[in-house]
Coordinates of C-alpha atoms and ligand atoms in Angstrom, one line a residue:
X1 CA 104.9 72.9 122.5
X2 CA 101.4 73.7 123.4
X3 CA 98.6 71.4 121.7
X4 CA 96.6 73.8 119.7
X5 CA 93.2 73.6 121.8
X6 CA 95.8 74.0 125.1
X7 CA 97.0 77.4 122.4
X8 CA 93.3 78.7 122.0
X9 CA 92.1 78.1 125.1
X10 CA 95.3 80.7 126.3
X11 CA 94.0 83.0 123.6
X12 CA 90.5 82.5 125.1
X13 CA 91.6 83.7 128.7
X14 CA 94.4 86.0 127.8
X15 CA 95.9 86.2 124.5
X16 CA 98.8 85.3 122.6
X17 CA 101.9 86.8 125.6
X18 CA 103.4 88.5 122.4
X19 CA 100.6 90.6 121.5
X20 CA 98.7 91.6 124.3
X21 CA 97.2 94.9 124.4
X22 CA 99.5 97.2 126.8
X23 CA 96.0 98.4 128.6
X24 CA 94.2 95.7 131.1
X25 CA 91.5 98.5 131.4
X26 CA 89.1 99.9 128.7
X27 CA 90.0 103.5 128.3
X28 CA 87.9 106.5 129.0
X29 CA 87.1 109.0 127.4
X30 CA 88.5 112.9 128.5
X31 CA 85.5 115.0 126.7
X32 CA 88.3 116.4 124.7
X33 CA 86.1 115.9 121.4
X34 CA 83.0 117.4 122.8
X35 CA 84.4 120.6 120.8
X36 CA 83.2 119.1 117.5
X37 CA 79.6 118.9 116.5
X38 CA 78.3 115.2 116.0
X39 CA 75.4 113.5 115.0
X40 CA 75.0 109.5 116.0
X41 CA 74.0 108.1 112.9
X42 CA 71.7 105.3 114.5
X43 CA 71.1 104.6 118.5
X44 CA 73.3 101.3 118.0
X45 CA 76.7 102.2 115.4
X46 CA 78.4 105.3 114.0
X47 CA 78.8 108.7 114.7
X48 CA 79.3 111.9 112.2
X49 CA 81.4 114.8 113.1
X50 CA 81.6 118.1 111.4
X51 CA 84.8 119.8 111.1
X52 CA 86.8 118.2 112.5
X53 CA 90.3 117.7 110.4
X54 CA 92.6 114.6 110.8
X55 CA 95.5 117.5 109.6
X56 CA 94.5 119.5 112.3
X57 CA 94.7 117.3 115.1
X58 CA 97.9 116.5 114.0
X59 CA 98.7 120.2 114.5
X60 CA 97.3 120.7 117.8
X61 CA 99.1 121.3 121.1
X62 CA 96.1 118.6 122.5
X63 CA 97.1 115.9 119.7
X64 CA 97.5 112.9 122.2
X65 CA 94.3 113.7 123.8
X66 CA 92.4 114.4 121.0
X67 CA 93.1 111.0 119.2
X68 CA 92.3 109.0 122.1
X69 CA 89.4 110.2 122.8
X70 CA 88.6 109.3 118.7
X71 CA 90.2 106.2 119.4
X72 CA 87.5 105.4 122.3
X73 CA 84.6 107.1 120.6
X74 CA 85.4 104.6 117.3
X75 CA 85.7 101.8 119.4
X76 CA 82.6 102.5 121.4
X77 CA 80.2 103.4 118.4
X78 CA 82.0 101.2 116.0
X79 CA 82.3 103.5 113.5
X80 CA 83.2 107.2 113.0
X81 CA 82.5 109.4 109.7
X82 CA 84.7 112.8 109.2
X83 CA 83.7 114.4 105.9
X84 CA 85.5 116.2 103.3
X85 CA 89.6 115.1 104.7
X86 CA 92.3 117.6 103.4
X87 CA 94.7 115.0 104.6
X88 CA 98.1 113.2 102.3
X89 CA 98.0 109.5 102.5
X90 CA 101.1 109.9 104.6
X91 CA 99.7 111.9 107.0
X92 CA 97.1 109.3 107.3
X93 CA 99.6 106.6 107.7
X94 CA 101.0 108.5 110.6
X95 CA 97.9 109.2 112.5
X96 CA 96.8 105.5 112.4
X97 CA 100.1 104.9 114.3
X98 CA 99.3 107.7 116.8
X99 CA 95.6 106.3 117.0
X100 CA 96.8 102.4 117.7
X101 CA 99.5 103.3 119.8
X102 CA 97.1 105.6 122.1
X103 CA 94.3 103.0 122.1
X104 CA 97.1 100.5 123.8
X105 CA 98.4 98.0 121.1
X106 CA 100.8 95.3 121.8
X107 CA 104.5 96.8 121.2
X108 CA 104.9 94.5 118.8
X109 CA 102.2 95.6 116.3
X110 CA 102.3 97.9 113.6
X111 CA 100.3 98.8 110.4
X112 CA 99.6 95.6 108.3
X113 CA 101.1 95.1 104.8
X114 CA 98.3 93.0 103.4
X115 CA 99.4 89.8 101.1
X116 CA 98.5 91.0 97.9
X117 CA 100.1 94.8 98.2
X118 CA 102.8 95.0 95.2
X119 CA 106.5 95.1 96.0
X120 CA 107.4 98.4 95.5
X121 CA 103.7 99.9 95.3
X122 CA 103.0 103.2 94.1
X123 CA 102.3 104.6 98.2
X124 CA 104.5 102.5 100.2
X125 CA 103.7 99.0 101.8
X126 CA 101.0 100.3 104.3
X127 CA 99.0 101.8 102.3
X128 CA 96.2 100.0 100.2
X129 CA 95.3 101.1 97.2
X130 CA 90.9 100.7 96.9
X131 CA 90.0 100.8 93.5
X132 CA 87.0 99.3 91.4
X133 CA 89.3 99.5 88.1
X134 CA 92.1 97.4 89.5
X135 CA 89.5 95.4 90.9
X136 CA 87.9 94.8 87.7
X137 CA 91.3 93.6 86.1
X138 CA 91.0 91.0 88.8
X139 CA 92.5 92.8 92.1
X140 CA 89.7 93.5 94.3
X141 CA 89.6 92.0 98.1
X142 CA 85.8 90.6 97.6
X143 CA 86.0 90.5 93.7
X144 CA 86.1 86.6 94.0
X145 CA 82.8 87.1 96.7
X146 CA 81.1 89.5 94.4
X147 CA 81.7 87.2 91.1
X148 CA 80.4 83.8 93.5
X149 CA 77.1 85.6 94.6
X150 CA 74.1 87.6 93.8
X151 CA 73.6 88.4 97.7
X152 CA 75.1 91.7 97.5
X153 CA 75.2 90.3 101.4
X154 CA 78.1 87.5 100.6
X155 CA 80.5 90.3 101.0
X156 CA 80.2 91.3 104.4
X157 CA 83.6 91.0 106.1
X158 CA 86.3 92.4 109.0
X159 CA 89.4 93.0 107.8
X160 CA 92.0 90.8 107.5
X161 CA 90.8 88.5 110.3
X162 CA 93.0 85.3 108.8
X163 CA 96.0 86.8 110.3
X164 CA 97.0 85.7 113.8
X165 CA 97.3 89.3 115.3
X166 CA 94.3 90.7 113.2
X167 CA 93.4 94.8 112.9
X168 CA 91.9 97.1 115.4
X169 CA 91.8 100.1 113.4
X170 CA 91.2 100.8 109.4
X171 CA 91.1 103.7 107.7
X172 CA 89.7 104.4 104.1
X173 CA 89.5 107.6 102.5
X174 CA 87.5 107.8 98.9
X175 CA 88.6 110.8 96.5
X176 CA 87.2 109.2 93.7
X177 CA 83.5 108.2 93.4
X178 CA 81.0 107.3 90.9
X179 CA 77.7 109.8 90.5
X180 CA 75.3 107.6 93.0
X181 CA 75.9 104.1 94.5
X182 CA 79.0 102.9 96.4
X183 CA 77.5 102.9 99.5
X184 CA 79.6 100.8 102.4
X185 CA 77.5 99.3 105.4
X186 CA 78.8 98.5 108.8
X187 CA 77.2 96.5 111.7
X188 CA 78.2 96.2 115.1
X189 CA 79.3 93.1 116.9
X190 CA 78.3 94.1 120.2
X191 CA 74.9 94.5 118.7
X192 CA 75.0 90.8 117.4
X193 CA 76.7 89.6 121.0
X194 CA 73.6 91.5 122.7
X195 CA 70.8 89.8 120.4
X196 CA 71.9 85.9 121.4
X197 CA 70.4 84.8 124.7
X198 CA 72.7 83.9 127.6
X199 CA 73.0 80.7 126.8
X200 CA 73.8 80.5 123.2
X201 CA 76.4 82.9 124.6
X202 CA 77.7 81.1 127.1
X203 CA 78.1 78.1 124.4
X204 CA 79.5 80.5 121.8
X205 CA 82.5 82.2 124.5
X206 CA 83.8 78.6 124.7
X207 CA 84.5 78.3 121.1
X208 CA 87.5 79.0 118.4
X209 CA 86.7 79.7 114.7
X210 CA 89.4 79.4 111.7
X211 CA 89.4 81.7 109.6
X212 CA 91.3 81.7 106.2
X213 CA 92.2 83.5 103.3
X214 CA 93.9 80.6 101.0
X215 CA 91.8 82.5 98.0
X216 CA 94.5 84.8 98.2
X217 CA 97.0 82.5 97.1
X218 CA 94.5 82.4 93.7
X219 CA 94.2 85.7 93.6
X220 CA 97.9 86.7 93.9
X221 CA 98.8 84.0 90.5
X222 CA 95.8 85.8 88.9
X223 CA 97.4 89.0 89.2
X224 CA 101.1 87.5 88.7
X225 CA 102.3 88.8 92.2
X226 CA 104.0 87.3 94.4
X227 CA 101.9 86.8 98.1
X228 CA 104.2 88.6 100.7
X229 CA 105.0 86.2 102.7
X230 CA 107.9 88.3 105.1
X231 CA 106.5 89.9 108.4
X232 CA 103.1 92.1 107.5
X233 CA 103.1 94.2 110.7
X234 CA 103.6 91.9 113.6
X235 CA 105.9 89.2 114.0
X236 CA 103.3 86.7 114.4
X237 CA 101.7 87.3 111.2
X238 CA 104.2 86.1 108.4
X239 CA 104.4 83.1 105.8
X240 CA 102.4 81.7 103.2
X241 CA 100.0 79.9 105.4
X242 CA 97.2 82.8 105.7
X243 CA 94.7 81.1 108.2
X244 CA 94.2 81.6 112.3
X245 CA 92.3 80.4 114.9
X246 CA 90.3 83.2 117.0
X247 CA 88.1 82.9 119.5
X248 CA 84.1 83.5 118.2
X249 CA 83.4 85.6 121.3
X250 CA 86.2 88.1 121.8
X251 CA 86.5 91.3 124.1
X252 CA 87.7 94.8 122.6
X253 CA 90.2 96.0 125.0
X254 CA 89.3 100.0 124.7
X255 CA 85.6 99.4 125.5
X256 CA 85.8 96.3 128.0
X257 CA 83.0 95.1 126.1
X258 CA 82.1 91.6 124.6
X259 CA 81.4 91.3 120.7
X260 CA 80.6 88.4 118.2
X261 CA 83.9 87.7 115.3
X262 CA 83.1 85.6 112.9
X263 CA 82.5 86.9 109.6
X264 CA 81.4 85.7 105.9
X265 CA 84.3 86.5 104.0
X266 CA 86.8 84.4 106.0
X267 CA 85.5 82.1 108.7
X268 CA 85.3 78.8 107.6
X269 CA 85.0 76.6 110.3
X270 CA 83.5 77.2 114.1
X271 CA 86.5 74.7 116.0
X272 CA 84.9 71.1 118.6
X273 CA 81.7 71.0 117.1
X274 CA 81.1 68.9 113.6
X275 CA 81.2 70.4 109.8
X276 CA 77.4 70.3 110.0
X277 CA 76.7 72.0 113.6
X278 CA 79.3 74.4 112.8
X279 CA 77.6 75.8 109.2
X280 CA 74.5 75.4 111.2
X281 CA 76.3 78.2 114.0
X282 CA 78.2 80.3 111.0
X283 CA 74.8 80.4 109.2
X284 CA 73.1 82.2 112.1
X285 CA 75.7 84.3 113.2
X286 CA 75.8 85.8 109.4
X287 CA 71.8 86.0 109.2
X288 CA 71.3 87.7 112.6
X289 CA 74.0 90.2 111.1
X290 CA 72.9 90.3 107.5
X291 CA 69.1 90.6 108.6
X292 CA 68.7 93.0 111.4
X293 CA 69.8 96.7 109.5
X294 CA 68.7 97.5 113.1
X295 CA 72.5 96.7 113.7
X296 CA 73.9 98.4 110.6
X297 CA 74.8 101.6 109.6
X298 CA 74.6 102.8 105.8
X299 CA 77.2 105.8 104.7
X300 CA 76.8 107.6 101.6
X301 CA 80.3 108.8 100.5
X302 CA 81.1 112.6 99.5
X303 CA 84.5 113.3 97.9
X304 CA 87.4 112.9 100.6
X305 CA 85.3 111.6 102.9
X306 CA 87.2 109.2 105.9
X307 CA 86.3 106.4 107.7
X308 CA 87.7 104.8 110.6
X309 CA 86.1 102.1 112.4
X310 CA 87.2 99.3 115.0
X311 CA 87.5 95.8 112.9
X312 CA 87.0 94.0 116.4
X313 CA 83.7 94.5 116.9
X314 CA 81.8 95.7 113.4
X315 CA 81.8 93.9 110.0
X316 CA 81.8 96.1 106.9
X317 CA 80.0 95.3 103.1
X318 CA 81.0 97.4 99.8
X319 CA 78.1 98.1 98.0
X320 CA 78.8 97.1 93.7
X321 CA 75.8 99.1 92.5
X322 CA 78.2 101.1 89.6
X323 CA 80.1 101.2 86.5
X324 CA 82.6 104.6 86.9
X325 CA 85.5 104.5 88.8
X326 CA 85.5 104.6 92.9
X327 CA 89.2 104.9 94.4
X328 CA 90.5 105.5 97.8
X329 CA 93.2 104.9 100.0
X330 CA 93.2 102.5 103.1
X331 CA 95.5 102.3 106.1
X332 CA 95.0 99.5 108.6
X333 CA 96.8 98.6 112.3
X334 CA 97.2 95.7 114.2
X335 CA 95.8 95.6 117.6
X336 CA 95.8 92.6 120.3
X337 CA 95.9 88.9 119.3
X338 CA 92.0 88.2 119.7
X339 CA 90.7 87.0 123.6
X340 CA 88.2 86.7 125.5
X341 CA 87.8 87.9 128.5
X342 CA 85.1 86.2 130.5
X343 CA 85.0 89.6 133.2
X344 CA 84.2 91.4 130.4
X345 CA 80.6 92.7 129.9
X346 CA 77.8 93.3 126.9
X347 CA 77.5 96.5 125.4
X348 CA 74.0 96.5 126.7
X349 CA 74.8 95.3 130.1
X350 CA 77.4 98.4 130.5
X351 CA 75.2 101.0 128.9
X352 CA 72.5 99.9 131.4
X353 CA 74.8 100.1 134.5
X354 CA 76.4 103.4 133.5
Ligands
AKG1 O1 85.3 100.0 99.3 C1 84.7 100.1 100.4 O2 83.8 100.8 100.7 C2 85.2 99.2 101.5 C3 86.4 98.4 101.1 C4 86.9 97.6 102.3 O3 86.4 96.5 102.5 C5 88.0 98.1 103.1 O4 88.5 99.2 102.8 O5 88.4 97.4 104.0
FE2_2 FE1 87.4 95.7 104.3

């Protein structure tokens, strides 16, 4: 039995052997989407296209192509903004298995069922169910950060980062929205990576962070469901115990490129150093990402717009600025157990060189 620093340090090199990503290059990308007009949204994260239908890639004779390339473009600008989806949430459930498949994902991962969906829920296991009503009868991911905090800030977060093969891809569609307000933010790790000097990075890529969801447990006897606790997407992430160690550096496989993954709403706990230089760490890896909206992005939904961005390298923040009902649906995939690769580069560094 591996110790568990001899088990992170693995992790930090290469990654758990039974969820490494299938590619040991970043992709690139074929120009296939050059088709579509697109705006970037800021010189750092996110991209807008127009006209361009999730339905109607899955129609095309180019399909494979065409959701690589998305697959590289969202991993490469973090996040990417298709307005106005005619798109079931089945068909969405199917194209975020096309779009981690084609971005390389371990065999061995699939779409997460996350710990508080119902048995037996209205769309089927994979598919989440956003929605400020149920959250306001107690079911909401960040309702616990939201009722803790009056930083609208506390609930910045990655997606489902306490499991031990954590998401590449999610995918949210809104078709219900209030008159103004419900904004959602996104920032990109690279960004954060790129704003530390070389040898607070060097310090950081030799470090493991816990990261833990044990509020769940709360949550699920608050709503008198049962946490799933059978396999939710991978065969490494199963059982009650929702916490994992990941290293605070980590690589995104499609991009070759280095980005910071720590995040408010579950890391605890920076791993080797004490409690104190740890929420000392935690504390300025949140500020640099809370305080430099020259790293975010800010989206302003329109009914049946979609989002997909790459949970390895952004954070994302719900904005709880209104009283009518907001409601979407959100598919999310497993990628890679989280490494580092110390080859890998800065987003900076590779834009410089290209
Ligand atoms: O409601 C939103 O805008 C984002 C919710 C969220 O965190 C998610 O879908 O992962
Ligand atoms: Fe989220």
């Amino acid at each position: 039995m591996p110790t568990v620093m001899e088990e992170a340090s693995s992790r930090i090199r290469g990654g758990h052997p039974h969820a490494r990503p299938r590619i040991s290059q970043p992709l690139e990308y074929s120009g296939s989407l050059d088709q579509y007009q697109h705006q970037d949204l800021t010189p750092v994260i996110g991209r807008e296209y127009e006209g361009l239908q999730v339905g109607e890639i899955l129609q095309s004779p180019q399909r494979d192509q065409l959701i690589q390339d998305l697959a590289i473009t969202i991993s490469t600008r973090g996040v990417v903004f298709l307005r106005n989806q005619d798109v079931t949430p089945q068909q969405m459930r199917y194209f975020a298995e096309r779009l981690t498949l084609l971005a390389g994902c371990p065999e061995s991962s699939g779409l997460h069922v996350h710990p508080l969906t119902e048995e037996g829920s209205e769309l089927g296991d994979q598919i989440s169910v956003i929605s400020s009503e149920k959250q306001k009868k107690g079911g909401g991911l960040t309702h616990q950060l939201s009722d803790v905090s009056r930083f609208a800030s506390a609930a910045w977060h990655t997606d489902i980062s306490f499991e031990r093969v954590p998401s590449d891809y999610s995918m949210l569609k809104i078709h219900t929205l209030p008159n103004t307000g419900g904004d959602t933010l996104w920032a990109s790790g690279y960004e954060i990576y790129d704003r530390l000097s070389p040898e607070m990075a060097s310090f950081l890529e030799r470090l493991t962070a816990t990261h833990d969801a044990s509020f769940f447990h709360d949550e699920a006897r608050r709503l008198g469901n049962p946490l799933r606790k059978g396999i939710r997407g991978s065969p490494l992430n199963h059982g009650e115990e929702l916490t994992a160690v990941h290293p605070v550096i980590r690589t995104n496989p499609v991009t070759g490129w280095k980005s910071v993954y720590v995040n408010k709403g579950f890391t605890k706990r920076i791993n080797g150093v004490t409690k104190d230089e740890s929420d000392v760490l935690l504390q300025y890896l949140f500020n640099l990402l809370t305080q430099n909206h020259d790293a975010q992005v800010r989206f302003k939904w329109k009914k049946n717009d979609m989002a997909i961005w790459d949970n390895r390298s952004t954070w994302h923040c719900a904005t709880y600025d209104y009283a009518e009902a907001r409601a979407g649906d959100r598919v999310c995939s497993l990628g890679e157990a989280p490494y580092l690769d110390l080859q890998s580069t800065s987003r900076r560094q590779a834009l410089d060189e290209a």
